[in-house]
Short mmCIF file of C-alpha atoms in Angstrom, two decimals:
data_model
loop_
_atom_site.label_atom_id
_atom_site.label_comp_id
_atom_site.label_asym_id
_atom_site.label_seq_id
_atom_site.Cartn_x
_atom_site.Cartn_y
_atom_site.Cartn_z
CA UNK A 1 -54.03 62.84 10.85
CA UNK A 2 -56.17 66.01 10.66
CA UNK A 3 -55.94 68.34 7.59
CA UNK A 4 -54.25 71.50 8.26
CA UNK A 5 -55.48 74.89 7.76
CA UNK A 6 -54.86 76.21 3.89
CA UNK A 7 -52.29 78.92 3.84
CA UNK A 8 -53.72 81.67 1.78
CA UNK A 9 -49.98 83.47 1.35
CA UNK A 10 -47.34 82.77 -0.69
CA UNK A 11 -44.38 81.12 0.98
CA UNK A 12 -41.40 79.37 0.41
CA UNK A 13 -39.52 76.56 2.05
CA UNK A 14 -36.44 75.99 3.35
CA UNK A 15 -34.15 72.63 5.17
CA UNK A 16 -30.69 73.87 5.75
CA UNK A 17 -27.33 72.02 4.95
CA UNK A 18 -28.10 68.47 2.91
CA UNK A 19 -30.95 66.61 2.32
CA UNK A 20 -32.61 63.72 0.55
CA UNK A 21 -35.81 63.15 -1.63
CA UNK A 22 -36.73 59.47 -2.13
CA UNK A 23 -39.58 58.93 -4.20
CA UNK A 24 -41.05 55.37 -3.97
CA UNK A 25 -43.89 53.45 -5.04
CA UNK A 26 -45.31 50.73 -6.89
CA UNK A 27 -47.61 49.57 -9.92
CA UNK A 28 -50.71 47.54 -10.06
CA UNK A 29 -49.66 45.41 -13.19
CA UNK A 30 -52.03 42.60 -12.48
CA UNK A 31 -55.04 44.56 -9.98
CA UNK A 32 -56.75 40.98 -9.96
CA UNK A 33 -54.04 39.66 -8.14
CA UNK A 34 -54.27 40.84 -4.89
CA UNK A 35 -52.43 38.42 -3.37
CA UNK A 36 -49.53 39.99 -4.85
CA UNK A 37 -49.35 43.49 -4.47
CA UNK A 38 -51.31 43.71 -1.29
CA UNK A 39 -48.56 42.95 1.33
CA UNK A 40 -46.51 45.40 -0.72
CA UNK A 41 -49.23 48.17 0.14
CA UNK A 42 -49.30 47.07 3.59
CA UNK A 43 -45.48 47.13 4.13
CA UNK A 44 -45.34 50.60 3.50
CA UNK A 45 -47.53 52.10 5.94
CA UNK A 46 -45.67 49.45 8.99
CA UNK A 47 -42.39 51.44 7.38
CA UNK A 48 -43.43 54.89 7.58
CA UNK A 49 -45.05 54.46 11.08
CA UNK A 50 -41.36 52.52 12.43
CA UNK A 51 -39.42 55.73 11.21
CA UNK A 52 -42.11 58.10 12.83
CA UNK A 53 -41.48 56.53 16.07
CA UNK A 54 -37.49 57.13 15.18
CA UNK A 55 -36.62 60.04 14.23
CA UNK A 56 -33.07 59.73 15.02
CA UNK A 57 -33.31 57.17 11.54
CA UNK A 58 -33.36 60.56 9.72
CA UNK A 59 -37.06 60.16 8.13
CA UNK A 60 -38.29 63.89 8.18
CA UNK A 61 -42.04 63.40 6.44
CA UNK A 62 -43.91 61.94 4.03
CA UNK A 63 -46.64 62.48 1.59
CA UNK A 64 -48.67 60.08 -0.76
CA UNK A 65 -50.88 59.35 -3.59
CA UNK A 66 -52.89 56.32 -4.56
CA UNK A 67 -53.84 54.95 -7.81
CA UNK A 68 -52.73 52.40 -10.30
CA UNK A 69 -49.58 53.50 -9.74
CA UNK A 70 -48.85 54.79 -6.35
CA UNK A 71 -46.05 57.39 -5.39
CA UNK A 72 -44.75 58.36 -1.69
CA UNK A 73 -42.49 61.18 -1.53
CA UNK A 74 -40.32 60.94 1.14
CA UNK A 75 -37.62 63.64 2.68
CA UNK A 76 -34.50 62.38 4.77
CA UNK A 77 -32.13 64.15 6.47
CA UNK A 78 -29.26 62.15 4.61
CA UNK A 79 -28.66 59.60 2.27
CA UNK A 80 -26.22 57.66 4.93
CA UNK A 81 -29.23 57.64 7.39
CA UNK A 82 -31.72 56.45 4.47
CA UNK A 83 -29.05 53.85 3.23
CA UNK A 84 -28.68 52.72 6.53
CA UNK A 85 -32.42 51.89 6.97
CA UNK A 86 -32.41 50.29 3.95
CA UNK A 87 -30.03 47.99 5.41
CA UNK A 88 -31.08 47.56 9.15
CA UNK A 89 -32.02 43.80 9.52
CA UNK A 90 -34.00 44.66 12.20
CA UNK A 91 -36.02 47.26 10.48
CA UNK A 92 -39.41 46.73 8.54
CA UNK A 93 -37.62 47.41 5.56
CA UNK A 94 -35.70 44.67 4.93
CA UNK A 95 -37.77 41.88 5.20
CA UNK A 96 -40.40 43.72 3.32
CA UNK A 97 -37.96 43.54 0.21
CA UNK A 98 -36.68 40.20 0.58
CA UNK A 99 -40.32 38.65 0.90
CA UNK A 100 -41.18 40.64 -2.36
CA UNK A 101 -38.52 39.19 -4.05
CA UNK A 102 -39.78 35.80 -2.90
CA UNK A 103 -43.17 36.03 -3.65
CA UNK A 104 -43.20 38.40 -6.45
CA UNK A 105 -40.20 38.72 -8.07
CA UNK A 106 -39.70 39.44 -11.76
CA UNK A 107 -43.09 37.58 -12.39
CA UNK A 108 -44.69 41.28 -13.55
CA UNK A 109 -47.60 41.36 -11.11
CA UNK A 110 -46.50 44.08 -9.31
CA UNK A 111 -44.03 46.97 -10.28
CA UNK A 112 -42.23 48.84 -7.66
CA UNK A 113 -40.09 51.57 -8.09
CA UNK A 114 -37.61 54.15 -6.36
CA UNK A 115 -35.70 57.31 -7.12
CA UNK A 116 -33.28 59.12 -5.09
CA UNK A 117 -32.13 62.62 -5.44
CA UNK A 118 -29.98 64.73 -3.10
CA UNK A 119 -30.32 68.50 -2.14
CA UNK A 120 -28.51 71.04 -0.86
CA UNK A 121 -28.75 75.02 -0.83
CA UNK A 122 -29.13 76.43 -4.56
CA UNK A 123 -30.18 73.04 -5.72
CA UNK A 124 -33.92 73.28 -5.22
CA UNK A 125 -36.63 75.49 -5.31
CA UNK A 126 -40.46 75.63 -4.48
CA UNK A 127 -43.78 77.64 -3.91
CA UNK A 128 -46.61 77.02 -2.07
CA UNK A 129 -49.77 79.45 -2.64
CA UNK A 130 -53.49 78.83 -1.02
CA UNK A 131 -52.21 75.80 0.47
CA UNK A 132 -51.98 73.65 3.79
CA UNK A 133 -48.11 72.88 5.11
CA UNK A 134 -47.20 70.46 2.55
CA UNK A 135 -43.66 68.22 0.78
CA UNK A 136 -41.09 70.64 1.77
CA UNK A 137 -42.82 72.86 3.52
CA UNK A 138 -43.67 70.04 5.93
CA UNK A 139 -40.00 68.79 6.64
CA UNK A 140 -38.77 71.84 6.63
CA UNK A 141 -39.43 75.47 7.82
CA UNK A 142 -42.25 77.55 5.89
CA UNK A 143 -41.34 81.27 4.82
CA UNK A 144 -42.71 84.38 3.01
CA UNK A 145 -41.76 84.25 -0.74
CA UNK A 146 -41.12 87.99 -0.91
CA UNK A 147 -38.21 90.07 -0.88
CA UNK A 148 -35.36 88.17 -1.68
CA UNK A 149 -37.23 84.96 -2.06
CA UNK A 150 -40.05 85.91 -4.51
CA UNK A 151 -39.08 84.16 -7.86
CA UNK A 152 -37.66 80.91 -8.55
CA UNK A 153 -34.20 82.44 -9.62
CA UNK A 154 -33.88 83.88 -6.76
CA UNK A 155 -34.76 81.13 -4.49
CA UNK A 156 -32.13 79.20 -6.52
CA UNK A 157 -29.49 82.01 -5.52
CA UNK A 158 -29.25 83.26 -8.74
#
């Protein structure tokens, strides 16, 4: 995917009504064992690309970082519709798990990890200054951070 264009202003961004942030990821505990942790790297890309091609599954974007321990932060438009994914036998999720739990386990090669929060008006808050679309800003709608919007109180409604 090309890199957008850096946004020199500062802005602000908004999703109306409810929404979800699911952070995900996992943990090289064992690098040498490749075997291990590499089809649960590889599930995770078949994932994201199965709920790009669905967007009535409620996936709105993603971003993610790579390291020892990696992170994807992902935004949904509800925690039924990322539940339900979760669930879907005949989604890429689901087998993912249930072959990590077969071949990994609680054997400590590989960590993975999830947290779930959910949003709504007055709940959150960012910025973005000098740079591209980006988290928030890419599942949602970017705006000015001036006037009403220019400090975090006041983003928060308060």
């Amino acid at each position: 995917m090309p890199t957008a264009p850096i946004r020199p202003e500062r802005l602000t961004a908004q999703l109306p009504g409810e929404f979800v942030v699911f952070l995900i990821g996992m943990r090289l505990n064992q690098p040498w064992r490749v075997h291990k942790w590499w089809p649960v790297a590889s599930a995770m890309p078949r994932m994201v690309s199965e709920l790009a091609r669905q967007p009535e599954l409620g996936f709105l974007h993603a971003e993610s970082w790579f390291g020892r321990t990696t992170l994807m932060l992902q935004y949904w438009r509800s925690l039924d519709q990322l539940l339900a994914y979760a669930r879907n036998k005949n989604a890429e999720h689901l087998p993912a798990w249930r072959a990590f739990n077969r071949a990994v386990g609680t054997d400590g090669s590989v960590g993975i990890w999830h947290e779930t929060y959910v949003a709504r008006e007055g709940t959150h808050e960012n910025v973005y200054v000098n740079m591209p679309p980006f988290g928030l800003g890419r599942a949602g709608q970017l705006l000015p951070a001036s006037g009403g919007r220019q400090s975090a109180s006041q983003r928060l409604g308060r």
